[in-house]
Amino acid sequence: AEILTCSVQSIILDASSSEQGPTIDYEWQDSNGNTLSDQLQVEITEPGDYTIIVYNTDNSCVAQDIVSVQQDIQDPIAVVDPVGPLELNCDVAEVVLNGENSTPFPELSFDWTTVDGNIITATDIFEIEVDEPGLYTLTVVNQSNGCTDVQTYNIGQDITPPSAFINNPAIINCYAPEVNINATNTSGNGNFDFLWTSSTGTGIVNGETTLNLMVNQSGTYILTIENQDNGCDYSTDIIVLADLETPNA
């Protein structure tokens, strides 16, 4: 049987194998008996049963045959699933998009495109890797009928670093040999880790993983904040001074 599809939208029915001659006439009819053509060939665009009638005008004999035309215009279904992380951030440099759940999978061809993102793998495979935020489009084509479907997926990005402010600490002296350094996390909501270090590697008494640090030496103290939600970090520092000059007795 002949088959109309998304890629084959018309079919030529050909009765050239029928008897031909000056006394032979032809008539193509559709399933409702409507005359479509009086030629050996007819172009059709709809499924159904088509009848070729051959008339012998010399003896009034008639022969006929039926051609069944079917139609397959079932669209495939494109499905895009992320594999692993859903967005790019300071820890995640690449995201995987997978079209394996598209159906009917074995009969599909794949074509990935993007206008504002970046695909770092081949684009004619069912699974790709991307390293830029943007809108990604999967077009699948059913190879058996040429029908297509399109699905999009938006990849976001969170690379906003945290922020902090350190208040000026007091000066270390003989009366106050230890001073507090107080910092404020100005990053907003999130899950944060804090770590203090010193330029000399010494001088920290306690509080090195909090916003409030106690020190007993002058020097530069560095606060590093890391946002556990996106892996981004930020560092800022403060100088602690000391006045330990003793008077003469």
PDB file of C-alpha atoms in Angstrom:
ATOM      1  CA  ALA A   1       0.000   0.000   0.000  1.00  0.00           C
ATOM      2  CA  GLU A   2       1.025   3.545  -0.646  1.00  0.00           C
ATOM      3  CA  ILE A   3       1.556   5.732   2.461  1.00  0.00           C
ATOM      4  CA  LEU A   4       1.239   9.484   2.896  1.00  0.00           C
ATOM      5  CA  THR A   5       3.503  10.925   5.609  1.00  0.00           C
ATOM      6  CA  CYS A   6       4.770  14.269   6.861  1.00  0.00           C
ATOM      7  CA  SER A   7       7.573  14.068   4.320  1.00  0.00           C
ATOM      8  CA  VAL A   8       5.505  12.494   1.518  1.00  0.00           C
ATOM      9  CA  GLN A   9       2.445  14.716   1.197  1.00  0.00           C
ATOM     10  CA  SER A  10       1.322  13.590  -2.253  1.00  0.00           C
ATOM     11  CA  ILE A  11       1.511  10.375  -4.224  1.00  0.00           C
ATOM     12  CA  ILE A  12       1.235   9.726  -7.949  1.00  0.00           C
ATOM     13  CA  LEU A  13      -0.950   6.716  -8.668  1.00  0.00           C
ATOM     14  CA  ASP A  14       0.156   5.213 -11.963  1.00  0.00           C
ATOM     15  CA  ALA A  15      -1.907   2.861 -14.123  1.00  0.00           C
ATOM     16  CA  SER A  16       0.682   2.560 -16.895  1.00  0.00           C
ATOM     17  CA  SER A  17       0.668  -1.214 -16.536  1.00  0.00           C
ATOM     18  CA  SER A  18      -2.982  -1.264 -17.652  1.00  0.00           C
ATOM     19  CA  GLU A  19      -3.875  -1.975 -21.270  1.00  0.00           C
ATOM     20  CA  GLN A  20      -3.351   0.988 -23.547  1.00  0.00           C
ATOM     21  CA  GLY A  21      -4.563   1.841 -27.034  1.00  0.00           C
ATOM     22  CA  PRO A  22      -6.796   4.132 -29.102  1.00  0.00           C
ATOM     23  CA  THR A  23      -9.958   2.412 -27.859  1.00  0.00           C
ATOM     24  CA  ILE A  24      -9.003   2.432 -24.155  1.00  0.00           C
ATOM     25  CA  ASP A  25     -10.291   5.098 -21.751  1.00  0.00           C
ATOM     26  CA  TYR A  26      -9.382   5.562 -18.080  1.00  0.00           C
ATOM     27  CA  GLU A  27     -11.095   6.920 -15.030  1.00  0.00           C
ATOM     28  CA  TRP A  28      -9.712   7.365 -11.525  1.00  0.00           C
ATOM     29  CA  GLN A  29     -12.295   7.528  -8.739  1.00  0.00           C
ATOM     30  CA  ASP A  30     -12.033   8.152  -5.041  1.00  0.00           C
ATOM     31  CA  SER A  31     -13.788   6.054  -2.408  1.00  0.00           C
ATOM     32  CA  ASN A  32     -16.954   8.149  -2.831  1.00  0.00           C
ATOM     33  CA  GLY A  33     -17.120   7.513  -6.546  1.00  0.00           C
ATOM     34  CA  ASN A  34     -15.995  10.997  -7.529  1.00  0.00           C
ATOM     35  CA  THR A  35     -14.032  11.173 -10.758  1.00  0.00           C
ATOM     36  CA  LEU A  36     -10.509  12.468 -10.214  1.00  0.00           C
ATOM     37  CA  SER A  37      -8.836  12.027 -13.597  1.00  0.00           C
ATOM     38  CA  ASP A  38      -9.172  10.453 -17.030  1.00  0.00           C
ATOM     39  CA  GLN A  39      -5.417  10.006 -17.393  1.00  0.00           C
ATOM     40  CA  LEU A  40      -3.164   7.081 -16.589  1.00  0.00           C
ATOM     41  CA  GLN A  41      -1.756   8.981 -13.601  1.00  0.00           C
ATOM     42  CA  VAL A  42      -3.404  10.910 -10.797  1.00  0.00           C
ATOM     43  CA  GLU A  43      -1.908  12.844  -7.897  1.00  0.00           C
ATOM     44  CA  ILE A  44      -3.610  12.352  -4.573  1.00  0.00           C
ATOM     45  CA  THR A  45      -3.069  14.019  -1.190  1.00  0.00           C
ATOM     46  CA  GLU A  46      -5.593  12.198   1.004  1.00  0.00           C
ATOM     47  CA  PRO A  47      -5.670   8.615   2.301  1.00  0.00           C
ATOM     48  CA  GLY A  48      -8.359   6.243   1.069  1.00  0.00           C
ATOM     49  CA  ASP A  49      -9.186   3.658  -1.550  1.00  0.00           C
ATOM     50  CA  TYR A  50      -8.743   4.775  -5.167  1.00  0.00           C
ATOM     51  CA  THR A  51     -10.170   2.892  -8.127  1.00  0.00           C
ATOM     52  CA  ILE A  52      -8.762   2.827 -11.638  1.00  0.00           C
ATOM     53  CA  ILE A  53     -11.439   1.902 -14.211  1.00  0.00           C
ATOM     54  CA  VAL A  54     -10.317   0.892 -17.698  1.00  0.00           C
ATOM     55  CA  TYR A  55     -12.934   1.061 -20.502  1.00  0.00           C
ATOM     56  CA  ASN A  56     -12.630  -0.634 -23.848  1.00  0.00           C
ATOM     57  CA  THR A  57     -14.777   1.609 -26.043  1.00  0.00           C
ATOM     58  CA  ASP A  58     -14.666  -0.915 -28.859  1.00  0.00           C
ATOM     59  CA  ASN A  59     -16.497  -3.701 -27.012  1.00  0.00           C
ATOM     60  CA  SER A  60     -17.753  -1.912 -23.862  1.00  0.00           C
ATOM     61  CA  CYS A  61     -15.776  -4.201 -21.589  1.00  0.00           C
ATOM     62  CA  VAL A  62     -14.591  -2.784 -18.285  1.00  0.00           C
ATOM     63  CA  ALA A  63     -11.821  -3.724 -15.849  1.00  0.00           C
ATOM     64  CA  GLN A  64     -10.921  -2.086 -12.555  1.00  0.00           C
ATOM     65  CA  ASP A  65      -8.453  -2.237  -9.716  1.00  0.00           C
ATOM     66  CA  ILE A  66      -8.296  -0.632  -6.283  1.00  0.00           C
ATOM     67  CA  VAL A  67      -5.258   1.033  -4.748  1.00  0.00           C
ATOM     68  CA  SER A  68      -5.295   1.612  -0.984  1.00  0.00           C
ATOM     69  CA  VAL A  69      -3.479   4.723   0.248  1.00  0.00           C
ATOM     70  CA  GLN A  70      -2.715   4.938   3.936  1.00  0.00           C
ATOM     71  CA  GLN A  71      -1.473   7.828   6.047  1.00  0.00           C
ATOM     72  CA  ASP A  72       1.077   8.063   8.861  1.00  0.00           C
ATOM     73  CA  ILE A  73       1.390  11.597  10.231  1.00  0.00           C
ATOM     74  CA  GLN A  74       1.820  10.696  13.905  1.00  0.00           C
ATOM     75  CA  ASP A  75       4.124  13.265  15.475  1.00  0.00           C
ATOM     76  CA  PRO A  76       6.957  12.083  17.720  1.00  0.00           C
ATOM     77  CA  ILE A  77       7.254  13.462  21.251  1.00  0.00           C
ATOM     78  CA  ALA A  78      10.406  15.392  22.153  1.00  0.00           C
ATOM     79  CA  VAL A  79      11.431  15.225  25.810  1.00  0.00           C
ATOM     80  CA  VAL A  80      14.383  17.097  27.347  1.00  0.00           C
ATOM     81  CA  ASP A  81      15.691  16.051  30.762  1.00  0.00           C
ATOM     82  CA  PRO A  82      18.685  17.492  32.624  1.00  0.00           C
ATOM     83  CA  VAL A  83      21.123  14.900  33.950  1.00  0.00           C
ATOM     84  CA  GLY A  84      22.628  15.991  37.264  1.00  0.00           C
ATOM     85  CA  PRO A  85      22.755  19.697  38.198  1.00  0.00           C
ATOM     86  CA  LEU A  86      19.952  21.868  36.844  1.00  0.00           C
ATOM     87  CA  GLU A  87      21.945  25.073  36.453  1.00  0.00           C
ATOM     88  CA  LEU A  88      25.459  26.408  36.023  1.00  0.00           C
ATOM     89  CA  ASN A  89      27.259  27.972  38.968  1.00  0.00           C
ATOM     90  CA  CYS A  90      30.754  28.424  40.374  1.00  0.00           C
ATOM     91  CA  ASP A  91      31.023  24.681  41.039  1.00  0.00           C
ATOM     92  CA  VAL A  92      29.128  23.416  37.981  1.00  0.00           C
ATOM     93  CA  ALA A  93      30.784  24.357  34.688  1.00  0.00           C
ATOM     94  CA  GLU A  94      28.730  22.035  32.458  1.00  0.00           C
ATOM     95  CA  VAL A  95      25.171  20.727  32.369  1.00  0.00           C
ATOM     96  CA  VAL A  96      24.020  17.605  30.515  1.00  0.00           C
ATOM     97  CA  LEU A  97      20.731  17.611  28.575  1.00  0.00           C
ATOM     98  CA  ASN A  98      19.259  14.280  27.522  1.00  0.00           C
ATOM     99  CA  GLY A  99      16.575  13.503  24.932  1.00  0.00           C
ATOM    100  CA  GLU A 100      16.506   9.730  25.388  1.00  0.00           C
ATOM    101  CA  ASN A 101      12.948   9.769  26.715  1.00  0.00           C
ATOM    102  CA  SER A 102      11.687  11.125  23.402  1.00  0.00           C
ATOM    103  CA  THR A 103       9.475   8.679  21.527  1.00  0.00           C
ATOM    104  CA  PRO A 104       9.624   6.585  19.428  1.00  0.00           C
ATOM    105  CA  PHE A 105      13.317   6.705  20.444  1.00  0.00           C
ATOM    106  CA  PRO A 106      14.883   4.146  18.063  1.00  0.00           C
ATOM    107  CA  GLU A 107      13.371   5.835  15.006  1.00  0.00           C
ATOM    108  CA  LEU A 108      14.330   9.411  15.858  1.00  0.00           C
ATOM    109  CA  SER A 109      17.034  11.745  14.660  1.00  0.00           C
ATOM    110  CA  PHE A 110      18.136  14.556  16.980  1.00  0.00           C
ATOM    111  CA  ASP A 111      19.129  18.148  16.366  1.00  0.00           C
ATOM    112  CA  TRP A 112      20.052  20.493  19.232  1.00  0.00           C
ATOM    113  CA  THR A 113      20.290  24.252  18.725  1.00  0.00           C
ATOM    114  CA  THR A 114      20.719  27.379  20.810  1.00  0.00           C
ATOM    115  CA  VAL A 115      20.792  31.088  20.097  1.00  0.00           C
ATOM    116  CA  ASP A 116      22.225  32.407  23.362  1.00  0.00           C
ATOM    117  CA  GLY A 117      23.924  29.345  24.903  1.00  0.00           C
ATOM    118  CA  ASN A 118      26.822  27.112  23.891  1.00  0.00           C
ATOM    119  CA  ILE A 119      26.874  23.405  23.068  1.00  0.00           C
ATOM    120  CA  ILE A 120      30.281  21.784  23.580  1.00  0.00           C
ATOM    121  CA  THR A 121      29.434  18.372  22.121  1.00  0.00           C
ATOM    122  CA  ALA A 122      28.029  17.221  18.800  1.00  0.00           C
ATOM    123  CA  THR A 123      24.486  18.480  18.167  1.00  0.00           C
ATOM    124  CA  ASP A 124      23.050  15.460  16.320  1.00  0.00           C
ATOM    125  CA  ILE A 125      23.099  13.089  19.313  1.00  0.00           C
ATOM    126  CA  PHE A 126      20.476  12.433  21.974  1.00  0.00           C
ATOM    127  CA  GLU A 127      22.624  13.742  24.869  1.00  0.00           C
ATOM    128  CA  ILE A 128      24.607  16.977  24.855  1.00  0.00           C
ATOM    129  CA  GLU A 129      26.740  19.039  27.230  1.00  0.00           C
ATOM    130  CA  VAL A 130      26.434  22.825  27.530  1.00  0.00           C
ATOM    131  CA  ASP A 131      28.589  25.376  29.335  1.00  0.00           C
ATOM    132  CA  GLU A 132      26.640  28.616  28.953  1.00  0.00           C
ATOM    133  CA  PRO A 133      23.212  29.698  30.226  1.00  0.00           C
ATOM    134  CA  GLY A 134      20.493  30.046  27.627  1.00  0.00           C
ATOM    135  CA  LEU A 135      17.574  28.429  25.865  1.00  0.00           C
ATOM    136  CA  TYR A 136      18.293  25.076  24.235  1.00  0.00           C
ATOM    137  CA  THR A 137      16.010  23.545  21.614  1.00  0.00           C
ATOM    138  CA  LEU A 138      15.705  19.867  20.708  1.00  0.00           C
ATOM    139  CA  THR A 139      14.113  18.974  17.375  1.00  0.00           C
ATOM    140  CA  VAL A 140      13.346  15.302  16.821  1.00  0.00           C
ATOM    141  CA  VAL A 141      12.380  13.782  13.476  1.00  0.00           C
ATOM    142  CA  ASN A 142      10.717  10.404  13.120  1.00  0.00           C
ATOM    143  CA  GLN A 143      12.726   8.855  10.299  1.00  0.00           C
ATOM    144  CA  SER A 144       9.859   6.557   9.319  1.00  0.00           C
ATOM    145  CA  ASN A 145       7.396   9.352   8.487  1.00  0.00           C
ATOM    146  CA  GLY A 146       9.315  12.656   8.576  1.00  0.00           C
ATOM    147  CA  CYS A 147       7.162  14.113  11.351  1.00  0.00           C
ATOM    148  CA  THR A 148       8.798  16.410  13.898  1.00  0.00           C
ATOM    149  CA  ASP A 149       8.420  17.739  17.415  1.00  0.00           C
ATOM    150  CA  VAL A 150      10.274  20.467  19.291  1.00  0.00           C
ATOM    151  CA  GLN A 151      11.048  20.894  22.978  1.00  0.00           C
ATOM    152  CA  THR A 152      13.023  23.626  24.726  1.00  0.00           C
ATOM    153  CA  TYR A 153      14.871  23.787  28.024  1.00  0.00           C
ATOM    154  CA  ASN A 154      16.272  26.863  29.748  1.00  0.00           C
ATOM    155  CA  ILE A 155      19.595  26.573  31.552  1.00  0.00           C
ATOM    156  CA  GLY A 156      20.092  29.183  34.253  1.00  0.00           C
ATOM    157  CA  GLN A 157      23.253  30.376  35.946  1.00  0.00           C
ATOM    158  CA  ASP A 158      24.004  31.494  39.489  1.00  0.00           C
ATOM    159  CA  ILE A 159      27.500  32.910  39.848  1.00  0.00           C
ATOM    160  CA  THR A 160      26.686  35.711  42.295  1.00  0.00           C
ATOM    161  CA  PRO A 161      29.469  35.891  44.906  1.00  0.00           C
ATOM    162  CA  PRO A 162      28.734  36.462  48.580  1.00  0.00           C
ATOM    163  CA  SER A 163      29.715  39.716  50.270  1.00  0.00           C
ATOM    164  CA  ALA A 164      30.801  40.858  53.706  1.00  0.00           C
ATOM    165  CA  PHE A 165      31.866  43.915  55.648  1.00  0.00           C
ATOM    166  CA  ILE A 166      34.500  43.952  58.409  1.00  0.00           C
ATOM    167  CA  ASN A 167      34.278  46.547  61.157  1.00  0.00           C
ATOM    168  CA  ASN A 168      37.490  48.282  62.182  1.00  0.00           C
ATOM    169  CA  PRO A 169      38.860  46.476  65.231  1.00  0.00           C
ATOM    170  CA  ALA A 170      40.397  47.993  68.326  1.00  0.00           C
ATOM    171  CA  ILE A 171      44.168  48.308  68.656  1.00  0.00           C
ATOM    172  CA  ILE A 172      46.016  45.621  70.557  1.00  0.00           C
ATOM    173  CA  ASN A 173      47.805  47.055  73.601  1.00  0.00           C
ATOM    174  CA  CYS A 174      49.069  45.995  76.951  1.00  0.00           C
ATOM    175  CA  TYR A 175      45.650  46.480  78.546  1.00  0.00           C
ATOM    176  CA  ALA A 176      43.830  44.617  75.737  1.00  0.00           C
ATOM    177  CA  PRO A 177      46.225  41.996  74.359  1.00  0.00           C
ATOM    178  CA  GLU A 178      43.368  40.343  72.477  1.00  0.00           C
ATOM    179  CA  VAL A 179      40.785  42.085  70.274  1.00  0.00           C
ATOM    180  CA  ASN A 180      37.677  40.979  68.426  1.00  0.00           C
ATOM    181  CA  ILE A 181      37.222  41.415  64.692  1.00  0.00           C
ATOM    182  CA  ASN A 182      33.530  41.563  63.866  1.00  0.00           C
ATOM    183  CA  ALA A 183      32.273  40.975  60.334  1.00  0.00           C
ATOM    184  CA  THR A 184      28.798  41.193  58.829  1.00  0.00           C
ATOM    185  CA  ASN A 185      27.549  38.863  56.090  1.00  0.00           C
ATOM    186  CA  THR A 186      25.769  41.134  53.611  1.00  0.00           C
ATOM    187  CA  SER A 187      25.013  38.340  51.116  1.00  0.00           C
ATOM    188  CA  GLY A 188      21.369  37.796  52.010  1.00  0.00           C
ATOM    189  CA  ASN A 189      19.840  34.348  52.332  1.00  0.00           C
ATOM    190  CA  GLY A 190      21.865  31.220  51.731  1.00  0.00           C
ATOM    191  CA  ASN A 191      24.116  28.609  53.275  1.00  0.00           C
ATOM    192  CA  PHE A 192      27.542  30.060  53.973  1.00  0.00           C
ATOM    193  CA  ASP A 193      30.892  28.859  55.296  1.00  0.00           C
ATOM    194  CA  PHE A 194      33.301  31.295  56.922  1.00  0.00           C
ATOM    195  CA  LEU A 195      37.070  30.973  57.295  1.00  0.00           C
ATOM    196  CA  TRP A 196      39.578  33.434  58.715  1.00  0.00           C
ATOM    197  CA  THR A 197      43.287  33.287  57.944  1.00  0.00           C
ATOM    198  CA  SER A 198      46.158  35.575  58.828  1.00  0.00           C
ATOM    199  CA  SER A 199      48.966  36.890  56.688  1.00  0.00           C
ATOM    200  CA  THR A 200      51.524  35.553  59.144  1.00  0.00           C
ATOM    201  CA  GLY A 201      49.835  32.223  59.822  1.00  0.00           C
ATOM    202  CA  THR A 202      49.581  33.067  63.518  1.00  0.00           C
ATOM    203  CA  GLY A 203      47.615  35.383  65.785  1.00  0.00           C
ATOM    204  CA  ILE A 204      44.189  33.708  65.667  1.00  0.00           C
ATOM    205  CA  VAL A 205      42.874  32.816  69.111  1.00  0.00           C
ATOM    206  CA  ASN A 206      39.420  31.494  68.243  1.00  0.00           C
ATOM    207  CA  GLY A 207      36.397  32.009  65.980  1.00  0.00           C
ATOM    208  CA  GLU A 208      38.170  31.233  62.705  1.00  0.00           C
ATOM    209  CA  THR A 209      35.001  29.666  61.204  1.00  0.00           C
ATOM    210  CA  THR A 210      32.601  32.362  62.436  1.00  0.00           C
ATOM    211  CA  LEU A 211      31.992  36.014  61.693  1.00  0.00           C
ATOM    212  CA  ASN A 212      33.593  37.024  65.015  1.00  0.00           C
ATOM    213  CA  LEU A 213      37.323  36.450  65.296  1.00  0.00           C
ATOM    214  CA  MET A 214      39.578  36.951  68.323  1.00  0.00           C
ATOM    215  CA  VAL A 215      43.244  37.716  67.621  1.00  0.00           C
ATOM    216  CA  ASN A 216      46.313  38.527  69.699  1.00  0.00           C
ATOM    217  CA  GLN A 217      48.760  39.776  67.099  1.00  0.00           C
ATOM    218  CA  SER A 218      48.892  42.639  64.678  1.00  0.00           C
ATOM    219  CA  GLY A 219      48.729  41.868  60.985  1.00  0.00           C
ATOM    220  CA  THR A 220      46.339  41.337  58.115  1.00  0.00           C
ATOM    221  CA  TYR A 221      43.379  39.001  58.658  1.00  0.00           C
ATOM    222  CA  ILE A 222      41.470  37.630  55.689  1.00  0.00           C
ATOM    223  CA  LEU A 223      37.860  36.509  55.795  1.00  0.00           C
ATOM    224  CA  THR A 224      36.701  34.126  53.058  1.00  0.00           C
ATOM    225  CA  ILE A 225      32.989  33.409  52.640  1.00  0.00           C
ATOM    226  CA  GLU A 226      31.744  30.572  50.451  1.00  0.00           C
ATOM    227  CA  ASN A 227      28.113  30.175  49.394  1.00  0.00           C
ATOM    228  CA  GLN A 228      27.386  26.455  49.595  1.00  0.00           C
ATOM    229  CA  ASP A 229      24.373  26.869  47.287  1.00  0.00           C
ATOM    230  CA  ASN A 230      26.398  27.981  44.254  1.00  0.00           C
ATOM    231  CA  GLY A 231      30.036  27.382  45.206  1.00  0.00           C
ATOM    232  CA  CYS A 232      30.974  31.053  44.838  1.00  0.00           C
ATOM    233  CA  ASP A 233      33.303  32.723  47.325  1.00  0.00           C
ATOM    234  CA  TYR A 234      34.450  36.162  48.351  1.00  0.00           C
ATOM    235  CA  SER A 235      37.428  37.395  50.377  1.00  0.00           C
ATOM    236  CA  THR A 236      38.030  40.626  52.211  1.00  0.00           C
ATOM    237  CA  ASP A 237      40.638  41.633  54.780  1.00  0.00           C
ATOM    238  CA  ILE A 238      41.339  43.998  57.637  1.00  0.00           C
ATOM    239  CA  ILE A 239      44.548  45.211  59.293  1.00  0.00           C
ATOM    240  CA  VAL A 240      44.916  44.928  63.051  1.00  0.00           C
ATOM    241  CA  LEU A 241      47.353  47.367  64.662  1.00  0.00           C
ATOM    242  CA  ALA A 242      49.234  46.968  67.929  1.00  0.00           C
ATOM    243  CA  ASP A 243      50.673  49.488  70.369  1.00  0.00           C
ATOM    244  CA  LEU A 244      52.843  47.565  72.807  1.00  0.00           C
ATOM    245  CA  GLU A 245      55.546  50.147  73.473  1.00  0.00           C
ATOM    246  CA  THR A 246      56.314  50.163  77.155  1.00  0.00           C
ATOM    247  CA  PRO A 247      57.231  53.339  79.012  1.00  0.00           C
ATOM    248  CA  ASN A 248      60.602  53.835  80.520  1.00  0.00           C
ATOM    249  CA  ALA A 249      60.782  53.248  84.264  1.00  0.00           C
TER     250      ALA A 249
END
